[in-house]
XYZ file of C-alpha atoms in Angstrom:
739
model
C 246.272 -25.194 -91.022
C 245.719 -25.611 -87.313
C 249.298 -26.511 -86.397
C 250.874 -23.974 -84.040
C 253.486 -21.812 -85.761
C 255.454 -21.262 -82.554
C 257.003 -23.869 -80.264
C 255.773 -23.690 -76.692
C 259.006 -25.055 -75.217
C 262.651 -24.782 -76.204
C 263.726 -28.054 -77.866
C 266.202 -30.316 -76.143
C 269.204 -31.646 -78.046
C 267.510 -35.058 -78.310
C 264.562 -33.333 -80.033
C 266.973 -31.797 -82.526
C 268.501 -35.224 -83.191
C 265.033 -36.625 -83.938
C 264.345 -33.702 -86.238
C 267.532 -34.462 -88.164
C 266.574 -38.131 -88.449
C 263.260 -37.141 -90.011
C 264.909 -36.329 -93.328
C 266.461 -39.778 -93.630
C 263.213 -41.536 -92.840
C 261.035 -39.379 -95.073
C 263.235 -38.928 -98.137
C 266.929 -39.797 -98.120
C 266.583 -43.576 -97.675
C 264.336 -43.566 -100.723
C 266.205 -40.934 -102.693
C 269.853 -41.969 -102.492
C 269.493 -45.302 -104.374
C 267.476 -43.482 -107.062
C 270.238 -40.908 -107.491
C 272.771 -43.704 -107.993
C 270.479 -45.403 -110.542
C 270.215 -42.145 -112.481
C 273.985 -41.727 -112.418
C 274.530 -45.313 -113.611
C 272.048 -44.720 -116.418
C 273.944 -41.597 -117.462
C 277.262 -43.477 -117.416
C 275.815 -46.205 -119.661
C 274.359 -43.605 -122.005
C 277.706 -41.836 -122.416
C 280.196 -44.702 -122.225
C 278.093 -47.647 -123.421
C 276.523 -50.554 -121.565
C 279.482 -52.951 -121.815
C 282.337 -50.796 -120.520
C 282.334 -52.452 -117.090
C 282.327 -49.056 -115.327
C 280.824 -49.318 -111.846
C 279.649 -46.360 -109.787
C 280.847 -46.713 -106.188
C 278.811 -45.468 -103.219
C 280.590 -42.174 -102.671
C 277.964 -39.883 -101.083
C 278.301 -39.703 -97.312
C 276.236 -37.877 -94.709
C 277.348 -36.243 -91.517
C 275.808 -34.338 -88.643
C 276.890 -32.454 -85.568
C 273.520 -32.468 -83.799
C 274.499 -33.945 -80.455
C 278.192 -33.450 -81.153
C 278.507 -29.666 -81.450
C 279.218 -28.430 -77.934
C 280.761 -25.076 -78.964
C 278.711 -22.618 -76.939
C 275.958 -25.148 -76.185
C 276.026 -26.186 -72.518
C 273.283 -28.764 -73.142
C 275.473 -31.062 -75.271
C 277.014 -33.379 -72.696
C 279.018 -36.597 -73.211
C 275.872 -38.639 -72.516
C 274.054 -36.549 -75.163
C 276.595 -37.638 -77.742
C 276.157 -41.286 -76.708
C 272.389 -40.997 -77.091
C 272.678 -39.321 -80.517
C 274.925 -42.098 -81.829
C 272.548 -44.783 -80.602
C 269.520 -42.997 -82.048
C 271.288 -42.930 -85.415
C 272.027 -46.658 -85.182
C 268.447 -47.425 -84.149
C 266.941 -45.670 -87.163
C 269.238 -47.226 -89.740
C 268.784 -50.749 -88.304
C 265.000 -50.309 -88.428
C 265.282 -49.363 -92.100
C 267.472 -52.369 -92.922
C 265.105 -54.767 -91.149
C 262.094 -53.418 -93.064
C 263.940 -53.827 -96.355
C 265.111 -57.357 -95.494
C 261.492 -58.293 -94.717
C 260.496 -57.107 -98.196
C 263.377 -59.041 -99.750
C 262.219 -62.228 -97.997
C 258.886 -61.827 -99.794
C 260.554 -61.108 -103.146
C 263.481 -63.561 -103.352
C 261.437 -66.758 -103.269
C 263.725 -68.687 -105.634
C 263.603 -72.487 -105.306
C 266.775 -74.529 -105.518
C 264.859 -77.026 -107.668
C 264.596 -74.307 -110.348
C 267.980 -72.591 -110.004
C 271.437 -73.410 -108.726
C 272.883 -70.938 -106.159
C 276.635 -70.331 -106.286
C 278.982 -72.660 -104.354
C 280.178 -69.768 -102.158
C 276.597 -68.966 -101.175
C 275.785 -72.612 -100.387
C 278.945 -72.930 -98.293
C 277.863 -69.883 -96.310
C 274.393 -71.361 -95.793
C 275.937 -74.604 -94.501
C 278.106 -72.644 -92.074
C 274.969 -70.886 -90.772
C 273.156 -74.150 -89.959
C 273.987 -74.088 -86.237
C 272.748 -70.487 -86.050
C 269.513 -71.451 -87.834
C 268.815 -74.468 -85.649
C 270.299 -73.374 -82.323
C 270.234 -69.621 -81.985
C 267.059 -69.045 -83.994
C 265.345 -72.309 -83.016
C 264.130 -72.974 -86.577
C 263.555 -76.346 -88.213
C 265.393 -77.585 -91.273
C 262.062 -77.860 -93.066
C 261.446 -74.099 -93.052
C 262.638 -72.557 -96.326
C 264.236 -75.934 -97.076
C 264.063 -75.336 -100.834
C 264.244 -71.524 -100.666
C 267.901 -70.743 -99.920
C 267.682 -66.949 -100.240
C 264.749 -66.751 -97.848
C 266.659 -68.827 -95.334
C 269.752 -66.647 -95.639
C 267.713 -63.459 -95.366
C 265.893 -64.887 -92.333
C 269.274 -65.202 -90.626
C 270.230 -61.683 -91.730
C 266.980 -60.339 -90.257
C 267.487 -62.177 -86.957
C 271.021 -60.825 -86.571
C 269.901 -57.272 -87.366
C 267.078 -57.554 -84.845
C 269.634 -58.616 -82.220
C 271.676 -55.512 -83.074
C 268.565 -53.342 -82.805
C 267.478 -54.820 -79.473
C 270.955 -54.212 -78.083
C 270.933 -50.571 -79.212
C 267.463 -49.957 -77.770
C 268.411 -51.419 -74.403
C 271.488 -49.218 -74.231
C 269.370 -46.178 -75.174
C 267.228 -47.050 -72.158
C 270.323 -47.364 -69.961
C 270.055 -51.156 -69.619
C 272.971 -53.496 -70.254
C 272.207 -55.941 -73.064
C 272.176 -59.691 -72.171
C 274.607 -62.137 -73.744
C 272.024 -63.681 -76.082
C 271.901 -60.365 -77.972
C 275.582 -60.761 -78.895
C 274.416 -62.856 -81.864
C 274.092 -59.819 -84.101
C 276.606 -58.447 -86.565
C 279.868 -57.129 -85.146
C 280.339 -54.739 -88.068
C 278.549 -53.557 -91.185
C 281.169 -55.362 -93.286
C 279.703 -58.709 -92.174
C 276.221 -57.638 -93.292
C 277.586 -56.468 -96.643
C 279.366 -59.801 -97.141
C 276.028 -61.618 -96.747
C 274.287 -59.258 -99.164
C 277.110 -59.524 -101.706
C 276.864 -63.332 -101.522
C 273.159 -63.202 -102.339
C 273.731 -60.698 -105.166
C 276.569 -62.664 -106.779
C 274.666 -65.920 -106.481
C 271.583 -64.458 -108.159
C 273.731 -63.153 -111.010
C 275.441 -66.554 -111.370
C 272.196 -68.299 -112.354
C 270.881 -65.593 -114.662
C 268.805 -63.537 -112.228
C 270.735 -60.268 -112.490
C 267.453 -58.374 -112.755
C 266.380 -59.665 -109.335
C 269.766 -58.648 -107.917
C 269.440 -55.189 -109.464
C 266.218 -54.240 -107.691
C 265.472 -53.945 -103.978
C 268.605 -55.916 -103.059
C 270.881 -53.459 -104.823
C 269.108 -50.550 -103.120
C 269.714 -52.158 -99.719
C 273.382 -52.680 -100.580
C 273.656 -49.006 -101.538
C 272.179 -47.982 -98.194
C 274.480 -50.239 -96.173
C 277.519 -49.029 -98.115
C 276.457 -45.436 -97.476
C 275.092 -45.556 -93.932
C 276.673 -48.642 -92.316
C 275.473 -49.091 -88.736
C 276.237 -45.441 -87.935
C 273.866 -43.633 -90.385
C 275.918 -40.415 -90.279
C 279.446 -39.454 -89.355
C 278.885 -37.440 -86.197
C 281.258 -34.492 -86.042
C 282.346 -33.276 -82.621
C 282.996 -29.552 -82.224
C 284.481 -27.629 -79.321
C 286.154 -24.259 -78.895
C 289.966 -24.281 -78.673
C 290.209 -22.614 -75.250
C 288.412 -25.542 -73.611
C 291.180 -27.903 -74.750
C 293.894 -25.464 -73.719
C 292.413 -25.143 -70.223
C 292.230 -28.922 -69.898
C 295.864 -29.387 -71.002
C 297.066 -26.647 -68.636
C 295.350 -28.435 -65.753
C 296.689 -31.863 -66.717
C 300.273 -30.591 -66.894
C 299.890 -28.668 -63.644
C 298.798 -31.795 -61.743
C 301.913 -33.785 -62.634
C 304.750 -33.570 -60.098
C 307.639 -31.526 -61.442
C 305.775 -30.824 -64.684
C 306.468 -27.602 -66.611
C 304.169 -24.589 -66.371
C 302.519 -25.150 -69.760
C 300.741 -21.821 -70.148
C 304.000 -19.858 -69.981
C 305.490 -21.761 -72.922
C 306.082 -20.256 -76.338
C 304.298 -21.880 -79.279
C 307.421 -23.901 -80.171
C 307.814 -25.123 -76.574
C 304.153 -26.107 -76.435
C 304.466 -28.182 -79.610
C 307.549 -29.918 -78.238
C 305.935 -30.695 -74.869
C 302.746 -31.964 -76.501
C 304.657 -34.173 -78.959
C 306.671 -35.725 -76.128
C 303.538 -36.408 -74.084
C 301.715 -37.999 -77.036
C 304.648 -40.319 -77.763
C 305.149 -41.284 -74.095
C 303.741 -44.706 -73.100
C 302.246 -43.249 -69.885
C 302.099 -39.466 -70.307
C 300.028 -38.506 -67.251
C 298.803 -39.934 -64.007
C 295.178 -38.777 -63.872
C 292.788 -38.955 -60.952
C 289.574 -37.843 -62.669
C 287.891 -37.223 -59.333
C 290.264 -34.354 -58.599
C 289.826 -32.589 -61.948
C 287.618 -29.543 -62.450
C 284.193 -30.329 -63.986
C 285.084 -28.682 -67.320
C 288.307 -30.674 -67.747
C 286.644 -33.897 -66.657
C 283.872 -33.385 -69.205
C 286.376 -32.540 -71.960
C 288.183 -35.828 -71.332
C 284.908 -37.765 -71.179
C 284.013 -36.643 -74.704
C 287.064 -38.471 -76.069
C 286.245 -41.510 -73.947
C 282.747 -41.530 -75.445
C 284.266 -41.429 -78.929
C 286.406 -44.466 -78.140
C 283.516 -46.340 -76.528
C 280.965 -45.626 -79.270
C 283.458 -46.495 -81.980
C 283.869 -49.935 -80.399
C 280.136 -50.371 -79.739
C 278.573 -49.225 -83.030
C 281.174 -48.815 -85.784
C 284.602 -47.362 -86.386
C 282.846 -45.003 -88.837
C 280.614 -43.418 -86.187
C 282.555 -40.181 -85.901
C 283.650 -37.857 -88.664
C 285.937 -35.009 -87.668
C 286.764 -33.445 -84.333
C 286.346 -29.775 -85.274
C 288.266 -27.168 -83.280
C 286.567 -23.797 -83.548
C 288.713 -20.683 -83.187
C 291.907 -22.486 -84.189
C 294.638 -19.859 -83.934
C 297.823 -21.959 -83.611
C 299.185 -25.434 -84.364
C 299.275 -26.217 -80.643
C 295.469 -26.020 -80.570
C 295.405 -29.101 -82.812
C 298.135 -30.910 -80.908
C 296.290 -30.316 -77.626
C 293.305 -32.209 -79.011
C 295.623 -34.979 -80.192
C 297.021 -35.286 -76.652
C 293.515 -35.549 -75.179
C 292.701 -38.194 -77.801
C 295.896 -40.026 -76.818
C 294.695 -40.175 -73.196
C 291.456 -41.858 -74.348
C 293.305 -44.436 -76.460
C 292.309 -42.907 -79.788
C 295.898 -42.209 -80.853
C 299.409 -42.984 -79.740
C 302.447 -45.160 -80.266
C 302.978 -48.875 -79.642
C 306.024 -51.098 -80.284
C 304.448 -51.753 -83.701
C 304.296 -48.059 -84.586
C 301.869 -45.162 -84.546
C 298.082 -45.511 -84.587
C 295.367 -42.863 -84.890
C 291.594 -43.326 -85.077
C 290.588 -39.671 -84.841
C 290.477 -37.064 -87.599
C 291.036 -33.535 -86.347
C 289.747 -30.639 -88.441
C 290.938 -27.156 -87.458
C 288.290 -24.522 -88.131
C 289.496 -21.186 -89.445
C 286.663 -18.692 -89.193
C 287.819 -15.098 -88.691
C 289.505 -12.939 -91.320
C 292.721 -12.981 -89.301
C 292.702 -16.759 -88.884
C 292.082 -17.307 -92.601
C 295.106 -15.123 -93.379
C 297.316 -17.299 -91.119
C 296.044 -20.677 -92.317
C 299.241 -21.628 -94.169
C 301.486 -20.796 -91.196
C 299.393 -22.886 -88.792
C 299.121 -25.887 -91.114
C 302.829 -25.726 -92.046
C 303.768 -25.887 -88.358
C 301.542 -28.953 -87.979
C 302.901 -30.792 -91.004
C 306.467 -30.003 -89.916
C 305.820 -31.651 -86.546
C 307.111 -35.226 -86.809
C 304.641 -36.570 -84.272
C 301.628 -35.045 -85.988
C 302.874 -36.104 -89.437
C 303.251 -39.704 -88.202
C 299.774 -39.737 -86.669
C 298.263 -38.229 -89.807
C 299.882 -40.923 -91.928
C 298.640 -43.626 -89.566
C 295.064 -42.323 -89.885
C 295.054 -42.474 -93.700
C 297.048 -39.358 -94.634
C 293.878 -37.288 -95.113
C 293.763 -33.830 -93.552
C 290.375 -32.159 -93.202
C 290.297 -28.383 -92.886
C 287.099 -26.534 -92.066
C 286.438 -23.028 -93.358
C 284.022 -20.782 -91.487
C 281.811 -18.542 -93.600
C 279.576 -17.049 -90.900
C 282.106 -15.469 -88.558
C 284.410 -14.277 -91.331
C 281.490 -12.442 -92.934
C 280.340 -10.966 -89.607
C 283.969 -10.015 -88.943
C 284.952 -8.356 -92.223
C 281.989 -8.236 -94.585
C 280.934 -10.385 -97.520
C 283.678 -9.406 -99.991
C 286.559 -9.835 -97.551
C 285.082 -13.122 -96.343
C 284.659 -14.553 -99.848
C 288.142 -13.509 -100.967
C 289.956 -14.653 -97.820
C 288.192 -18.017 -98.055
C 289.249 -18.267 -101.708
C 292.882 -17.512 -100.892
C 292.863 -19.813 -97.853
C 291.747 -22.737 -100.028
C 294.501 -22.114 -102.528
C 297.093 -21.919 -99.750
C 296.062 -25.120 -98.009
C 295.767 -27.150 -101.224
C 299.205 -25.973 -102.401
C 300.627 -26.853 -98.990
C 299.102 -30.346 -98.808
C 300.048 -31.108 -102.412
C 303.658 -30.179 -101.650
C 303.658 -32.472 -98.578
C 301.973 -35.393 -100.317
C 298.923 -35.143 -98.053
C 295.340 -35.532 -99.221
C 293.107 -32.640 -98.225
C 289.371 -32.437 -97.816
C 287.988 -28.928 -97.480
C 284.952 -28.675 -95.210
C 282.808 -25.654 -96.062
C 280.808 -24.425 -93.068
C 278.018 -22.832 -95.092
C 274.780 -21.526 -93.624
C 271.455 -20.993 -95.320
C 271.786 -17.308 -96.061
C 274.179 -15.603 -98.472
C 275.885 -13.861 -95.549
C 276.783 -17.281 -94.155
C 278.043 -18.857 -97.383
C 274.667 -20.047 -98.669
C 273.323 -20.097 -102.192
C 272.752 -22.707 -104.884
C 274.926 -25.768 -104.200
C 275.918 -26.426 -107.817
C 277.141 -22.874 -108.399
C 278.858 -22.796 -105.008
C 280.934 -25.878 -105.843
C 281.857 -24.600 -109.315
C 282.943 -21.246 -107.871
C 285.644 -22.851 -105.715
C 289.244 -22.047 -106.698
C 290.609 -24.120 -109.568
C 292.403 -27.324 -108.621
C 291.035 -27.382 -105.047
C 288.169 -29.869 -105.513
C 289.960 -33.181 -105.985
C 287.037 -35.564 -106.289
C 285.611 -34.765 -102.859
C 284.019 -31.881 -101.005
C 282.234 -31.556 -97.677
C 279.738 -28.851 -96.777
C 277.018 -28.145 -94.266
C 273.301 -27.782 -94.918
C 271.667 -25.968 -92.010
C 268.472 -24.476 -90.686
C 265.461 -23.988 -92.928
C 267.539 -25.154 -95.931
C 267.098 -28.746 -94.714
C 263.317 -28.541 -94.991
C 263.317 -26.781 -98.350
C 265.782 -29.189 -99.911
C 265.415 -32.562 -98.222
C 261.931 -32.860 -96.700
C 260.543 -34.721 -99.718
C 262.131 -37.161 -102.186
C 261.734 -34.964 -105.286
C 263.623 -31.933 -103.984
C 266.168 -34.158 -102.222
C 266.892 -35.986 -105.482
C 267.309 -32.665 -107.291
C 269.691 -31.262 -104.653
C 271.837 -34.394 -104.498
C 271.980 -34.545 -108.296
C 273.044 -30.899 -108.548
C 275.689 -31.414 -105.863
C 277.108 -34.505 -107.588
C 277.095 -32.744 -110.974
C 278.969 -29.787 -109.511
C 281.491 -32.113 -107.865
C 282.173 -33.962 -111.127
C 282.632 -30.740 -113.076
C 284.842 -29.127 -110.427
C 286.977 -32.292 -110.244
C 288.052 -32.208 -113.884
C 291.372 -30.934 -112.561
C 292.085 -34.529 -111.454
C 292.380 -35.698 -115.091
C 293.381 -32.528 -116.931
C 295.139 -29.308 -115.877
C 292.796 -26.623 -114.643
C 292.660 -23.313 -116.476
C 293.673 -20.816 -113.774
C 291.891 -17.457 -113.581
C 293.703 -14.528 -115.092
C 296.198 -12.880 -112.761
C 294.685 -9.472 -113.364
C 291.321 -10.816 -112.133
C 292.974 -12.008 -108.929
C 294.607 -8.625 -108.395
C 291.347 -6.774 -108.965
C 289.516 -9.062 -106.549
C 292.154 -8.515 -103.860
C 291.712 -4.738 -104.187
C 287.923 -5.010 -104.108
C 288.064 -7.190 -100.986
C 290.250 -4.652 -99.217
C 287.950 -1.765 -100.112
C 284.880 -3.792 -99.149
C 286.325 -4.663 -95.752
C 287.164 -1.009 -95.082
C 283.616 0.028 -95.921
C 282.026 -2.728 -93.830
C 284.224 -2.107 -90.793
C 283.589 1.634 -91.054
C 279.900 0.897 -90.631
C 279.976 -1.916 -88.077
C 282.986 -0.920 -85.986
C 283.369 2.775 -86.721
C 279.785 4.035 -86.589
C 278.661 5.143 -83.155
C 275.452 3.430 -82.110
C 275.418 0.845 -84.919
C 274.941 -2.099 -82.563
C 272.232 -0.236 -80.659
C 270.589 0.382 -84.037
C 270.766 -3.347 -84.792
C 269.203 -4.354 -81.475
C 266.460 -1.722 -81.732
C 265.394 -1.839 -85.394
C 265.386 -5.635 -85.694
C 263.420 -8.199 -83.650
C 266.638 -9.870 -82.488
C 265.553 -9.588 -78.831
C 262.560 -11.823 -79.589
C 264.408 -14.360 -81.744
C 265.819 -16.104 -78.668
C 262.218 -16.681 -77.490
C 261.283 -18.569 -80.672
C 262.459 -21.902 -79.228
C 263.927 -22.910 -82.588
C 267.133 -24.431 -81.194
C 268.771 -25.642 -78.012
C 271.822 -23.375 -78.271
C 271.797 -19.858 -76.758
C 271.693 -16.947 -79.231
C 274.428 -15.071 -77.388
C 277.847 -16.108 -76.172
C 277.550 -13.706 -73.227
C 274.284 -12.384 -71.886
C 273.750 -8.620 -71.642
C 276.750 -7.993 -73.902
C 275.894 -5.740 -76.839
C 279.029 -6.372 -78.819
C 279.699 -7.815 -82.242
C 281.734 -10.613 -80.681
C 278.959 -11.624 -78.313
C 276.142 -12.151 -80.782
C 276.293 -15.298 -82.893
C 276.392 -15.139 -86.668
C 272.938 -16.692 -87.089
C 270.914 -14.064 -85.156
C 273.127 -11.354 -86.686
C 272.072 -12.385 -90.174
C 268.527 -13.357 -89.152
C 267.840 -10.006 -87.508
C 268.937 -7.922 -90.503
C 266.827 -10.132 -92.784
C 263.691 -9.682 -90.667
C 263.859 -5.899 -90.946
C 264.535 -6.180 -94.702
C 268.056 -4.742 -94.549
C 269.771 -8.077 -95.507
C 272.911 -6.045 -94.842
C 275.510 -8.807 -94.217
C 275.003 -10.227 -97.715
C 275.853 -7.098 -99.701
C 277.198 -4.216 -97.614
C 280.523 -2.897 -98.904
C 280.260 -4.285 -102.425
C 278.979 -1.059 -103.970
C 281.618 1.115 -102.298
C 284.384 -1.282 -103.293
C 283.399 -1.394 -106.953
C 282.770 2.337 -107.170
C 286.106 3.106 -105.543
C 288.009 0.750 -107.853
C 286.422 1.698 -111.166
C 285.579 5.366 -110.576
C 284.265 6.679 -113.890
C 286.709 4.632 -115.981
C 284.717 2.791 -118.688
C 287.633 0.462 -119.399
C 287.617 -0.708 -115.796
C 283.872 -1.299 -116.018
C 284.452 -3.410 -119.132
C 287.097 -5.396 -117.249
C 284.630 -6.115 -114.416
C 282.008 -7.155 -116.963
C 284.469 -9.657 -118.485
C 285.251 -10.975 -114.996
C 281.530 -11.527 -114.432
C 281.190 -13.472 -117.679
C 284.408 -15.505 -117.482
C 285.118 -16.186 -113.786
C 282.585 -18.414 -111.936
C 283.799 -17.175 -108.524
C 283.073 -13.511 -109.284
C 279.830 -14.358 -111.050
C 278.598 -16.368 -108.057
C 279.290 -13.456 -105.685
C 277.330 -10.963 -107.775
C 274.509 -13.420 -108.540
C 274.004 -14.045 -104.837
C 274.237 -10.303 -104.229
C 271.381 -9.749 -106.654
C 269.152 -12.118 -104.706
C 270.013 -10.408 -101.412
C 269.389 -6.945 -102.872
C 266.039 -8.097 -104.241
C 264.970 -9.396 -100.831
C 265.977 -6.133 -99.162
C 263.387 -3.362 -99.094
C 264.791 -0.023 -97.989
C 261.435 1.727 -97.560
C 260.327 -0.940 -95.111
C 263.754 -0.938 -93.439
C 263.234 2.783 -92.859
C 259.912 2.108 -91.113
C 261.787 0.017 -88.531
C 263.760 3.105 -87.472
C 260.579 4.176 -85.628
C 261.674 1.675 -82.993
C 264.960 3.461 -82.266
C 265.352 5.305 -78.959
C 267.488 8.006 -80.622
C 265.646 8.823 -83.886
C 268.194 11.336 -85.206
C 271.140 8.956 -84.860
C 269.106 6.069 -86.284
C 268.173 8.213 -89.278
C 271.845 8.916 -89.973
C 272.759 5.231 -89.784
C 269.835 4.288 -92.004
C 270.899 6.847 -94.604
C 274.429 5.371 -94.673
C 272.970 1.889 -95.237
C 270.436 3.063 -97.837
C 273.090 4.960 -99.783
C 275.289 1.858 -99.880
C 272.306 -0.200 -101.012
C 271.702 2.113 -103.959
C 275.420 2.203 -104.737
C 275.613 -1.604 -104.738
C 272.451 -1.939 -106.819
C 273.784 0.426 -109.485
C 277.224 -1.165 -109.691
C 275.960 -4.765 -109.786
C 273.432 -4.044 -112.537
C 276.097 -2.207 -114.570
C 278.547 -5.104 -114.315
C 275.933 -7.780 -115.069
C 274.534 -5.694 -117.929
C 270.982 -5.894 -116.574
C 268.062 -3.505 -116.314
C 266.628 -5.114 -113.180
C 267.733 -7.520 -110.467
C 267.521 -11.249 -111.279
C 266.703 -10.537 -114.926
C 268.889 -13.551 -115.820
C 266.805 -15.851 -113.584
C 263.174 -14.899 -114.332
C 261.691 -17.854 -112.414
C 263.407 -16.774 -109.206
C 262.508 -13.146 -109.884
C 258.819 -14.076 -110.251
C 258.883 -16.206 -107.106
C 260.343 -13.389 -105.023
C 257.936 -10.833 -106.482
C 254.999 -13.024 -105.501
C 256.301 -13.308 -101.961
C 256.680 -9.539 -101.549
C 252.919 -9.049 -101.681
C 252.700 -11.036 -98.452
C 255.970 -9.994 -96.864
C 255.455 -6.232 -96.977
C 252.283 -6.133 -94.822
C 253.825 -8.683 -92.451
C 256.728 -6.304 -91.856
C 254.351 -3.467 -91.013
C 252.493 -5.746 -88.603
C 255.780 -6.728 -86.999
C 256.793 -3.106 -86.434
C 253.489 -2.437 -84.623
C 253.898 -5.596 -82.550
C 257.468 -4.680 -81.600
C 256.322 -1.216 -80.494
C 253.641 -2.692 -78.259
C 255.791 -5.520 -76.923
C 258.652 -3.165 -76.017
C 256.387 -0.552 -74.407
C 257.296 -0.703 -70.715
C 254.225 1.377 -69.769
C 251.811 -1.428 -70.683
C 252.989 -3.413 -67.620
C 251.686 -6.987 -67.753
C 249.712 -6.393 -70.941
C 252.861 -6.446 -73.111
C 253.049 -10.251 -72.926
C 249.862 -10.539 -74.985
C 251.836 -9.215 -77.974
C 254.644 -11.771 -77.701
C 252.848 -14.658 -79.402
C 251.750 -12.693 -82.479
C 255.248 -11.147 -82.626
C 256.835 -14.589 -82.741
C 254.357 -15.631 -85.426
C 255.348 -12.594 -87.497
C 259.025 -13.603 -87.227
C 258.232 -17.122 -88.434
C 256.073 -15.790 -91.257
C 258.717 -13.351 -92.525
C 261.412 -16.039 -92.269
C 259.244 -18.362 -94.371
C 258.906 -15.677 -97.033
C 262.551 -14.615 -97.018
C 263.600 -18.305 -96.967
C 267.412 -18.368 -96.720
C 267.477 -16.320 -93.533
C 269.917 -18.054 -91.181
């Protein structure tokens, strides 16, 4: 009760990395093996105990804390190095603790059981390590072979851990610490030997306990814990490539090239044995840092594991050359290229399509990439798996919730059709946020609402912000969330074994019309209403959000720029939620439906059938109901007291309130409900209980904003900042999926 609700200082990136690690330590290490046990139990129940079906370790975790440098000047190459080593440190500590417990448990005596020949051969081969490196006597664990083997495993892991800790401290590790494991595969081989040997002499139950859980963790987390994704904005790569070309004698003027010429020049440079002569000391700081990121990727891959990094995500990908530019920079760091033996590639590049316009051009960009012989060869060399990231936040901020949802739907269908035709595997990476306006919502329903035949046994999505705490801070909720995600994946992947039932073509046509109408309505408000952005900045606490110290990244791309492009998607959504508008999650839906159906009862019946039969449409309107329930137009109207031009603010508010009522009416008619969330009474009750606390908090916040923004109070205004920040935290806790 006495913990401060507001951070005193802005967190550093290293603090954010530690915060991310918390969830593994507190719940995920415990939860993941339990989830697999539950799944194995279900498989046995359905298929029988003797079918021989094994459940592989297929759940993987990623992060971009310490790797996402898009708009965050505090993520440096050395930050990425530190993040990777902090990940390795935590997972090695967990393995060592579990090996210690196994040493206590697996006390089998070779006078009472006979280990397998392969295990005994391995133990004989380890004798020099036991006697020399560890300095142990032959008498210790002489008749307890598993304890001896696990003692060696522990010693090698401790050498790995000591090496990582020294490098975290900036100290070069001595040679004696080179006695650890070179790769997680070596550790798994030792654990598999112990498991198989136990099974061979009738102790399968012993192998199926703590040992199996450790094997699951090593298979899932390796020495890297998470696949760290790197993210950078496309213009940074373009600037670096322009500079590199410009510094070569007689080189072409890259920035004047057409897209086709750029692709040709980049392909030639990637294939060349010595593409550029680079004196890093003469490069601009930005280009030098861009190159150093790729060098860090190469170095950390060699130091920790070749599984350390996930995807290199390029935000604002507009053209195929944006991807090829990253491939060239990777080539310069030795991550990709061509040798006499053929092509090699140890980097996976994921273009991120995030605006409405970019989503519409996704097939053209990806076709140009796949048609490029150099890129196709490198993709094949890396495993023939193309990852494509879809941005929910910016597309919604750009064109509204309906246009965003529909363009994302169509983009998925386009890219899957394209990769299927080219014989390329595709993994779609869904950049979802916590709130509905950023792609959030229940995970199970979100997976099932994906287009048919696009989830081919794998899916990747982000969990961000307060969602992490709500879902993964304790083992019970983490187990539930992972189970729901796996269940959704299995159901959505039925298309792998039987043809998917496509949605009716008339449903697709209706949705396309609705999306167009919704985008028109949203843009009319956001882009075509004079003073809308001033309204946003004045009737929401967005000016104070940046002072909350909740993250290391700036809230704005450009300071003092009151434009839609300047503000990031998170504060855009967060601000509207604080003032109880929740506008990004529903605005435009009511106008679109009303415009399409008019007073035609047959069209209403068609929409009602769509809601019942099409998971995609149902998910949109179900999430809309939650957002409408969390909105409170009477309280939103109270915030207009903060506007400097009351008459204009009143007009804007009326436009928003009218659309709210329009959307409420249309959604209830289509769902056949009398009240919002009638189909989910537990959620309805939960939100109703919260409102009793939220409503007075909003009134307090309005008073605090008035006092804090009053320039006449001189130095006294600062006394209202702390309670204002507490009100923001309190309302966010009640609204929950806010950012």
